[in-house]
XYZ file of C-alpha atoms in Angstrom:
581
model
C 38.575 116.559 157.272
C 41.156 118.635 159.094
C 39.121 117.930 162.216
C 40.719 114.462 162.315
C 44.193 115.851 162.920
C 43.950 116.966 166.558
C 42.570 113.619 167.767
C 45.178 111.660 165.843
C 47.998 113.776 167.181
C 46.771 113.499 170.783
C 46.389 109.734 170.546
C 49.858 109.367 169.081
C 51.425 111.382 171.865
C 49.618 109.374 174.541
C 50.880 106.094 173.135
C 54.297 107.155 171.835
C 56.103 104.078 173.239
C 53.441 101.376 173.293
C 51.244 101.965 170.264
C 50.066 98.708 168.687
C 50.708 97.927 165.037
C 47.011 97.780 164.209
C 46.386 101.180 165.738
C 49.435 102.523 163.944
C 47.908 101.218 160.744
C 44.792 103.284 161.441
C 46.932 106.406 161.557
C 48.554 105.433 158.282
C 45.257 104.724 156.578
C 43.675 107.983 157.670
C 46.794 110.054 156.912
C 47.129 108.562 153.450
C 43.490 109.089 152.567
C 43.323 112.668 153.761
C 46.713 113.930 152.588
C 47.663 115.609 149.336
C 47.585 112.970 146.573
C 51.298 112.317 146.322
C 51.757 108.554 147.034
C 51.748 105.293 145.103
C 53.065 101.741 144.837
C 51.814 98.206 145.562
C 52.005 98.815 149.295
C 52.273 101.782 151.633
C 54.694 101.311 154.527
C 54.152 103.451 157.586
C 56.899 103.846 160.171
C 56.703 105.240 163.673
C 60.030 104.862 165.427
C 60.875 101.140 165.361
C 57.344 100.114 164.401
C 56.085 99.504 160.884
C 52.781 98.552 159.242
C 51.785 98.290 155.591
C 48.591 98.751 153.596
C 48.012 97.243 150.115
C 47.115 99.799 147.457
C 44.494 97.518 145.947
C 42.677 97.300 149.280
C 42.330 101.071 149.217
C 41.245 100.916 145.564
C 38.537 98.361 146.378
C 37.297 100.499 149.252
C 37.284 103.604 147.049
C 35.423 101.946 144.187
C 32.896 99.734 146.008
C 33.038 100.804 149.628
C 34.159 97.300 150.658
C 36.610 96.805 153.513
C 38.657 93.623 153.038
C 40.715 91.743 155.605
C 43.679 94.088 155.143
C 41.613 97.063 156.294
C 39.149 95.343 158.592
C 41.290 95.960 161.654
C 41.376 99.694 160.899
C 37.689 100.202 160.219
C 36.687 99.785 163.855
C 38.563 102.977 164.708
C 36.920 105.104 162.020
C 33.344 106.347 162.199
C 31.060 105.643 159.251
C 30.859 109.361 158.440
C 34.642 109.518 158.376
C 34.788 106.447 156.156
C 32.515 108.222 153.696
C 34.790 111.269 153.715
C 37.858 109.101 153.132
C 36.167 107.269 150.269
C 35.151 110.548 148.636
C 38.721 111.813 148.972
C 40.082 108.662 147.317
C 37.652 109.027 144.407
C 38.000 112.785 143.877
C 39.466 113.601 140.476
C 41.446 116.727 139.694
C 40.730 117.956 136.174
C 44.217 118.941 135.072
C 46.368 117.759 132.191
C 49.675 115.996 132.666
C 51.440 118.732 130.696
C 50.059 121.443 132.959
C 50.966 119.707 136.200
C 54.396 118.766 134.863
C 55.191 122.352 133.986
C 54.084 123.590 137.414
C 56.094 120.941 139.258
C 59.238 122.158 137.480
C 58.744 125.758 138.604
C 60.579 127.035 141.715
C 57.281 127.056 143.639
C 56.471 123.491 142.586
C 59.904 122.241 143.574
C 59.637 123.806 147.028
C 56.386 121.921 147.615
C 57.872 118.664 146.299
C 60.909 118.955 148.578
C 58.677 119.371 151.588
C 56.486 116.423 150.648
C 59.602 114.381 149.878
C 60.734 114.535 153.494
C 57.445 112.978 154.593
C 56.831 110.614 151.671
C 59.846 108.455 150.808
C 60.668 105.446 148.698
C 60.734 101.979 150.242
C 64.527 102.392 150.533
C 64.024 105.549 152.633
C 65.175 107.905 149.892
C 63.441 111.329 149.678
C 60.367 111.075 147.497
C 60.933 114.299 145.509
C 61.370 112.729 142.070
C 59.022 109.811 142.647
C 56.193 112.094 143.768
C 56.617 114.296 140.713
C 56.638 111.254 138.421
C 53.537 109.777 140.078
C 51.549 112.986 139.742
C 52.459 113.413 136.076
C 51.802 109.752 135.209
C 48.455 109.762 136.998
C 47.366 112.951 135.246
C 48.228 111.384 131.860
C 46.305 108.170 132.616
C 42.674 107.811 131.434
C 41.558 107.399 135.054
C 42.988 110.825 135.787
C 44.524 112.450 138.811
C 42.962 110.653 141.784
C 44.624 109.574 145.009
C 44.352 105.893 144.137
C 45.789 106.442 140.679
C 48.681 108.459 142.044
C 49.343 105.649 144.524
C 49.481 103.142 141.667
C 51.831 105.296 139.586
C 54.489 105.777 142.257
C 57.599 104.430 140.459
C 58.867 102.045 143.166
C 57.430 98.922 144.754
C 56.494 100.676 147.932
C 56.180 104.068 149.512
C 57.273 104.829 153.039
C 55.580 107.446 155.216
C 57.231 108.878 158.301
C 54.256 109.031 160.639
C 56.049 111.072 163.299
C 56.836 113.761 160.734
C 53.311 113.531 159.396
C 51.841 114.089 162.841
C 54.152 117.062 163.344
C 52.836 118.550 160.098
C 49.295 117.822 161.270
C 50.031 119.718 164.475
C 51.347 122.686 162.467
C 48.239 122.730 160.305
C 45.956 122.370 163.291
C 47.698 125.235 165.069
C 47.405 127.497 162.020
C 43.744 126.559 161.517
C 42.941 127.198 165.160
C 44.711 130.565 165.193
C 42.953 131.569 161.994
C 39.553 130.537 163.316
C 40.109 132.394 166.580
C 41.187 135.522 164.706
C 38.248 135.419 162.294
C 35.864 134.947 165.226
C 37.502 137.904 166.976
C 37.217 140.152 163.927
C 33.568 139.127 163.592
C 32.902 139.940 167.234
C 34.517 143.374 167.036
C 32.672 144.232 163.823
C 29.310 143.191 165.257
C 29.994 145.106 168.474
C 30.651 148.258 166.423
C 27.558 147.596 164.315
C 25.409 147.420 167.447
C 26.395 151.001 168.291
C 25.528 152.383 164.856
C 22.273 153.374 163.234
C 21.242 150.396 161.166
C 19.448 150.449 157.839
C 15.816 149.365 157.763
C 15.346 146.050 155.936
C 12.749 147.674 153.668
C 15.456 149.869 152.201
C 17.499 146.798 151.360
C 14.901 145.068 149.228
C 15.545 147.162 146.108
C 17.196 145.204 143.315
C 20.706 146.204 142.384
C 20.447 148.841 139.701
C 23.116 150.084 137.290
C 24.209 153.678 137.611
C 22.758 156.458 135.453
C 25.587 156.579 132.892
C 26.122 154.647 129.719
C 29.719 153.939 128.771
C 31.874 153.010 125.813
C 34.603 150.407 125.907
C 37.767 150.694 123.836
C 40.983 148.686 123.787
C 44.466 150.081 123.270
C 48.071 148.900 123.453
C 50.368 150.816 125.767
C 54.085 150.952 125.003
C 56.336 151.827 127.883
C 58.728 154.655 126.984
C 61.422 153.419 129.384
C 61.005 149.646 129.323
C 60.966 147.008 126.635
C 57.357 146.205 127.436
C 53.935 146.616 125.886
C 50.585 145.662 127.337
C 46.929 145.813 126.366
C 44.369 147.867 128.230
C 40.591 148.220 128.170
C 39.082 151.642 128.883
C 35.488 152.043 130.056
C 34.534 155.699 129.511
C 31.218 157.032 130.869
C 29.215 159.137 128.420
C 27.776 162.613 129.005
C 29.417 163.005 132.383
C 28.979 166.595 133.609
C 32.630 166.874 134.692
C 35.953 165.098 134.110
C 35.611 161.585 135.484
C 37.860 160.255 138.219
C 39.844 157.214 137.084
C 39.854 153.747 138.653
C 42.488 151.192 137.620
C 41.859 147.464 138.167
C 44.863 145.105 138.401
C 44.242 141.358 137.995
C 46.049 138.521 139.770
C 48.357 135.755 138.560
C 46.797 133.684 135.779
C 43.916 136.111 135.259
C 43.402 138.750 132.591
C 41.643 142.038 131.982
C 38.287 140.290 131.494
C 38.328 138.751 134.968
C 36.991 141.959 136.507
C 35.024 143.447 133.640
C 31.858 143.172 135.755
C 33.441 145.569 138.259
C 34.652 147.912 135.521
C 31.154 148.108 134.013
C 29.570 148.746 137.395
C 31.918 151.618 138.247
C 31.650 153.107 134.749
C 27.864 153.177 135.060
C 28.311 155.482 138.058
C 30.537 157.933 136.199
C 34.040 156.560 136.813
C 36.478 156.117 133.955
C 37.883 152.619 134.429
C 41.190 151.346 133.012
C 41.939 147.626 133.132
C 45.456 146.640 132.035
C 46.711 143.143 131.327
C 50.067 142.421 132.941
C 51.905 140.289 130.355
C 54.307 138.530 132.735
C 51.679 137.193 135.127
C 48.449 136.850 133.146
C 46.572 133.918 131.638
C 48.952 133.901 128.673
C 51.898 133.454 131.057
C 50.254 130.293 132.398
C 49.646 129.131 128.829
C 53.334 129.748 128.085
C 54.259 127.799 131.206
C 52.200 124.838 130.055
C 53.679 124.890 126.551
C 57.252 125.321 127.776
C 57.782 128.912 126.663
C 58.021 130.052 130.289
C 59.439 128.362 133.376
C 57.779 130.382 136.134
C 54.239 131.205 137.189
C 55.418 134.811 137.312
C 58.921 136.138 136.794
C 60.427 138.000 139.779
C 60.590 141.135 137.630
C 56.799 141.294 137.798
C 57.118 142.779 141.291
C 58.626 145.801 139.537
C 56.827 145.684 136.195
C 53.290 145.563 137.556
C 53.295 148.888 139.445
C 55.267 150.450 136.599
C 52.546 149.262 134.211
C 50.046 151.350 136.183
C 52.310 154.391 136.152
C 52.792 154.075 132.400
C 49.050 153.593 131.985
C 48.326 156.843 133.838
C 50.937 158.675 131.771
C 49.342 157.283 128.625
C 45.890 158.432 129.703
C 47.292 161.872 130.492
C 48.655 162.125 126.971
C 45.446 160.711 125.500
C 43.337 163.302 127.307
C 45.305 166.090 125.590
C 45.715 164.621 122.087
C 42.576 162.582 121.404
C 39.339 164.596 121.010
C 37.327 161.656 122.355
C 39.135 161.961 125.697
C 39.719 165.686 125.988
C 38.161 166.996 129.175
C 36.905 163.515 130.070
C 39.498 162.314 132.591
C 40.569 163.688 135.965
C 43.964 162.084 136.467
C 44.526 163.747 139.807
C 41.702 161.659 141.293
C 42.772 158.071 140.722
C 41.830 154.935 142.616
C 43.385 151.496 142.209
C 41.811 148.090 142.871
C 43.843 144.885 142.751
C 43.299 141.208 143.523
C 46.032 138.829 144.802
C 49.208 139.885 142.940
C 47.115 142.863 141.867
C 46.543 143.537 145.572
C 50.310 143.750 145.969
C 50.324 146.130 142.999
C 47.694 148.383 144.555
C 49.503 148.571 147.904
C 52.856 149.244 146.225
C 51.369 152.196 144.340
C 49.743 153.382 147.561
C 53.166 153.849 149.132
C 54.581 150.510 150.301
C 57.945 149.450 148.877
C 59.679 146.078 148.588
C 61.184 145.070 151.938
C 64.238 142.916 151.225
C 65.204 142.652 154.900
C 61.807 141.185 155.755
C 61.970 138.820 152.798
C 65.423 137.582 153.826
C 64.097 136.857 157.307
C 60.824 135.194 156.361
C 62.125 133.239 153.384
C 64.463 131.253 155.606
C 61.281 129.294 156.403
C 60.181 129.005 152.771
C 60.468 125.208 152.856
C 58.397 124.973 156.043
C 55.547 127.401 155.474
C 51.907 126.588 154.762
C 51.456 130.069 153.332
C 51.580 129.328 149.607
C 51.770 133.020 148.721
C 55.160 133.217 150.436
C 56.569 130.996 147.691
C 55.797 133.782 145.214
C 56.875 136.611 147.497
C 60.261 134.988 148.091
C 61.009 135.094 144.356
C 61.426 138.864 144.731
C 64.703 138.228 146.539
C 66.387 137.695 143.166
C 65.656 141.301 142.125
C 68.371 143.895 142.093
C 68.776 145.107 145.670
C 67.840 148.775 145.614
C 65.127 151.086 146.869
C 61.974 150.677 144.813
C 59.569 153.577 145.192
C 56.323 152.962 143.313
C 54.198 155.504 145.145
C 52.209 157.675 142.751
C 50.743 160.967 144.017
C 47.893 160.729 141.495
C 46.499 157.729 143.365
C 44.217 158.847 146.185
C 42.588 155.541 147.274
C 43.415 151.832 147.076
C 41.531 148.549 147.504
C 43.518 145.316 147.894
C 41.530 142.078 147.502
C 43.239 138.927 148.853
C 46.612 140.704 148.597
C 50.001 139.112 149.163
C 51.585 141.586 151.567
C 53.149 140.091 154.694
C 56.787 139.613 153.679
C 57.097 141.587 150.460
C 56.220 144.746 152.428
C 56.391 143.885 156.104
C 55.259 146.184 158.878
C 57.898 148.811 158.120
C 56.723 149.527 154.594
C 52.994 148.971 154.981
C 52.977 151.585 157.729
C 54.091 154.179 155.159
C 50.743 154.110 153.341
C 48.735 157.236 154.192
C 45.956 157.284 151.595
C 42.576 155.612 152.283
C 42.955 151.864 151.902
C 40.612 148.876 152.050
C 41.873 145.321 152.551
C 39.482 142.485 151.655
C 40.081 138.970 152.992
C 38.387 135.601 152.553
C 38.294 133.313 155.571
C 38.680 130.223 153.335
C 41.585 131.598 151.289
C 44.208 128.840 151.107
C 46.482 130.694 148.672
C 46.975 133.933 150.615
C 45.660 133.017 154.098
C 43.559 135.746 155.670
C 45.360 135.802 159.017
C 48.859 135.915 157.572
C 48.353 138.045 154.467
C 45.497 140.434 155.237
C 44.414 140.564 158.876
C 47.833 140.845 160.504
C 49.148 143.239 157.819
C 46.034 145.377 158.374
C 47.209 146.022 161.945
C 50.395 147.545 160.496
C 48.538 150.183 158.468
C 48.622 153.707 159.916
C 46.304 155.452 157.449
C 43.477 157.256 159.306
C 41.005 155.886 156.742
C 41.439 152.133 156.594
C 38.945 149.284 156.308
C 39.257 145.550 156.868
C 36.575 143.584 155.040
C 36.098 139.901 155.843
C 34.126 137.562 153.582
C 33.425 134.574 155.769
C 33.688 131.414 153.599
C 35.194 133.522 150.812
C 38.128 131.984 148.937
C 40.978 133.373 146.863
C 38.805 133.055 143.750
C 35.422 134.241 145.013
C 35.475 137.641 143.292
C 37.016 136.566 139.972
C 34.686 136.258 137.006
C 35.216 133.472 134.479
C 37.152 134.712 131.486
C 37.179 133.007 128.086
C 40.923 133.682 127.926
C 41.719 131.859 131.171
C 43.327 128.437 130.847
C 41.938 127.122 134.135
C 38.421 127.218 135.527
C 38.617 126.352 139.231
C 36.029 123.823 140.444
C 33.139 125.092 142.584
C 34.795 123.769 145.754
C 37.780 126.027 145.111
C 35.731 129.072 144.123
C 33.590 128.819 147.239
C 29.901 129.517 147.883
C 27.904 132.109 145.944
C 30.570 133.763 143.783
C 27.887 136.013 142.265
C 27.189 137.360 145.744
C 30.921 137.869 146.358
C 31.155 139.898 143.154
C 28.121 141.890 144.205
C 29.780 142.611 147.565
C 32.945 143.809 145.798
C 31.007 145.972 143.357
C 29.100 147.711 146.138
C 32.113 148.167 148.400
C 34.264 149.496 145.554
C 31.600 151.981 144.504
C 31.064 153.264 148.044
C 34.803 153.522 148.684
C 35.619 155.371 145.470
C 32.601 157.687 145.775
C 33.699 158.500 149.325
C 37.382 159.123 148.684
C 37.623 160.185 145.036
C 34.382 162.171 144.811
C 34.187 163.106 148.508
C 30.525 162.096 148.687
C 29.776 161.695 152.380
C 26.385 160.113 151.712
C 28.189 156.943 150.602
C 30.118 156.566 153.876
C 27.331 154.534 155.570
C 27.925 151.804 152.997
C 31.403 151.345 154.494
C 30.207 150.884 158.066
C 29.988 147.596 160.015
C 26.208 147.930 160.437
C 25.634 148.049 156.682
C 27.870 145.040 156.059
C 26.011 143.091 158.718
C 22.609 144.031 157.291
C 23.371 142.605 153.838
C 25.444 139.653 155.042
C 24.303 136.124 154.237
C 25.042 132.955 156.191
C 26.592 131.254 153.175
C 28.971 134.147 152.541
C 29.183 136.435 155.541
C 30.340 140.042 155.276
C 31.942 142.056 158.079
C 33.763 145.403 158.125
C 36.191 146.639 160.754
C 37.665 150.131 160.890
C 40.404 149.482 163.438
C 42.396 146.509 164.710
C 45.498 146.651 166.894
C 48.288 144.076 167.278
C 47.267 143.765 170.922
C 43.711 142.822 169.954
C 45.051 140.333 167.444
C 47.198 138.727 170.122
C 44.219 138.561 172.467
C 42.204 136.677 169.854
C 44.850 133.969 169.855
C 45.034 133.729 173.642
C 41.330 133.636 174.401
C 38.820 132.816 171.668
C 35.840 135.187 171.831
C 32.392 133.868 172.759
C 29.877 132.928 170.103
C 27.963 135.935 168.778
C 24.191 135.821 168.228
C 23.344 135.570 164.535
C 20.813 138.416 164.563
C 21.834 141.517 166.544
C 19.078 144.029 167.310
C 18.120 146.510 164.590
C 18.326 150.123 165.672
C 16.705 153.230 164.278
C 16.870 153.740 160.509
C 19.210 156.092 158.768
C 18.471 157.829 155.465
C 20.666 156.657 152.593
C 20.871 157.558 148.924
C 19.152 155.452 146.342
C 19.842 153.343 144.397
C 21.881 151.277 146.860
C 25.383 150.372 145.718
C 24.580 146.790 146.564
C 21.338 144.970 147.180
C 20.785 141.895 149.317
C 20.961 138.507 147.659
C 17.600 137.102 146.694
C-alpha cells in the first residue's frame, strides 16, 4: 500500500492552496487506514493549513466489518479504486496477536518512547496536544480488549473525544518513506544487475547437477550443553556444543550468535548442518538480549529490549567461550585433540551480526553514533534506535578483535552507525554480509549494502535475498516468546534457511579448511542457478560507493529473468545446497 503515497503527495502539492474539503477528506481517510494503528476517538479530524474535515469512527468500523460505505464516506469512495478499497478494508480488519502486557512493556522502553514521540507529532488530541500518552493508552487498551489490536479498535480506545491529524506533516512523512523505498528499490535492482552481469561471465553449473536432494554431511555428531562462567565478569551463559564424531583431524570451530529475542535453538538447524560436515559448532545464549530478556521485559523484570552493555558483553561472551573451549580441549578427555581453536569462524544474525563484525575487527564508533543519533527521532531505520543506546556506554576504545577468528558471516547485521565506515574498513579477514530486501528492522540499503562498500577485506561477499525479511533465516524455537506471523517472516523460510546453510558451509570450507573446490558455491553464477522467484538469491563480490551512488541517480534497466547458461563446471558432491522442489 506504500504505492499510494507518491500520488497523494503529488496531488497535495498541486492543490496546496485550493484543495476542497471533500478531497482533503480522501487524504485523511486513506492516510488513517494505511498508517500504523495509533488513532482513536469518536471522530478523526484532519487539518491541512486552515482547512479541516472529520470522519466518524463508526463509519470506518461499518466499512471494515461489512464493506458498506455510508453517507459520511460516500464522497471519498469515488476517489479510491475498488482494489484500494479492499486493501484499506483488510488493513482495518487486520489483528495483531500481542498481549496488552507485552505491548505496554515495549512502549515504556527507550525505543518505544522514541517511536511514540514521533507519532505524537503527527497524531494529536482534539485540543492539538501531542498524542504521545494517548497513543500509548489506545494501543494498550485495544490489545487488552476482546476484539484485540486492530486499527478500528485502537481508534475507539483513543482516550479523548477526537483525534487530530496534521496532514501536511503526514504527507512529509509519506515523502520520506517514498524516497527511502525508491532508493532501496533502485539499489537492490542495481545489485541484482551487477550480480547477474558477473554471473554471465562465469562458468555456470548444469541444471542436472542441481537436482540432487540436499544431503547431510558424512559425520555424525553429539550435542552437549554447558554453562560458561566468565572469569572477569559477573556473567554466566549457557552454550550448546555440536561435536562431530570420528573426525580424522581436530575440527575447526564455528560459533553462532543469535539476535535480540532469540536463543541458542533459533539456529540449531545451521549448527547440525555444519557439524555433519566436520565442524565443531558452539552456540551460546546471550543472557541480556535473548528470549528470556524479552520475557523479563514483559513481566517487568527488565526495562529494555537489550541493555546497552550488551554491545560489550556479546563479543566478550564469544571470547570467553573460546577460552573455555581451549581449556576443555586440554582437560576433558572427550574433547582432547578434537578442536582446532586457531581456525574459528563466527556467524551472527541481527545483533549477532554486530557481534560477528565486532570480533572480526570493527570497534564501537562513538563519533559516528553521536552524529547519526542526532536524527534518532526522525529515522525510519528501526535498528538505529538500538544502536544509539550504545552512546550510554563508558567512552573508551573497545577492541573485540580476536586473532583466532579467521572468517565471519553477518546476517541482517546492524552496522551503519555502531561501526561506521572508519571501523568497518579495519576488518581484514574474509567476511560475508547477508541482506534481505524486505528487512524493515535493519533495512538492507542502510545496514548492509552501504556498509558493505566500506569493507576493505580482499575476500568479501554481499548476499542479497530478494523478498527476504529480518526473520527469514530464524527457526522457530520453543523458548521464544513471540512467533512472528507469516507476513513478517516472509516467503519460503525453509528455503531461506537452506540458502544460509549452503552459503555458510561453502564459506567456512573455503576459508577455514582452505578447500578451493567449495569456492564455486560462493560465486554469482551459482547463486543465480539456485535462485527462486519467490525468494531470489544474488551474490556480489565487489561494490563501490560510486556504483552505489549511480544506482540512486539512474535506476538500472530490467534484467531478463533467465540469463543464458554457459558451459558446465565440475563441482564436488554432495552439493552444499540443493534447489527448492
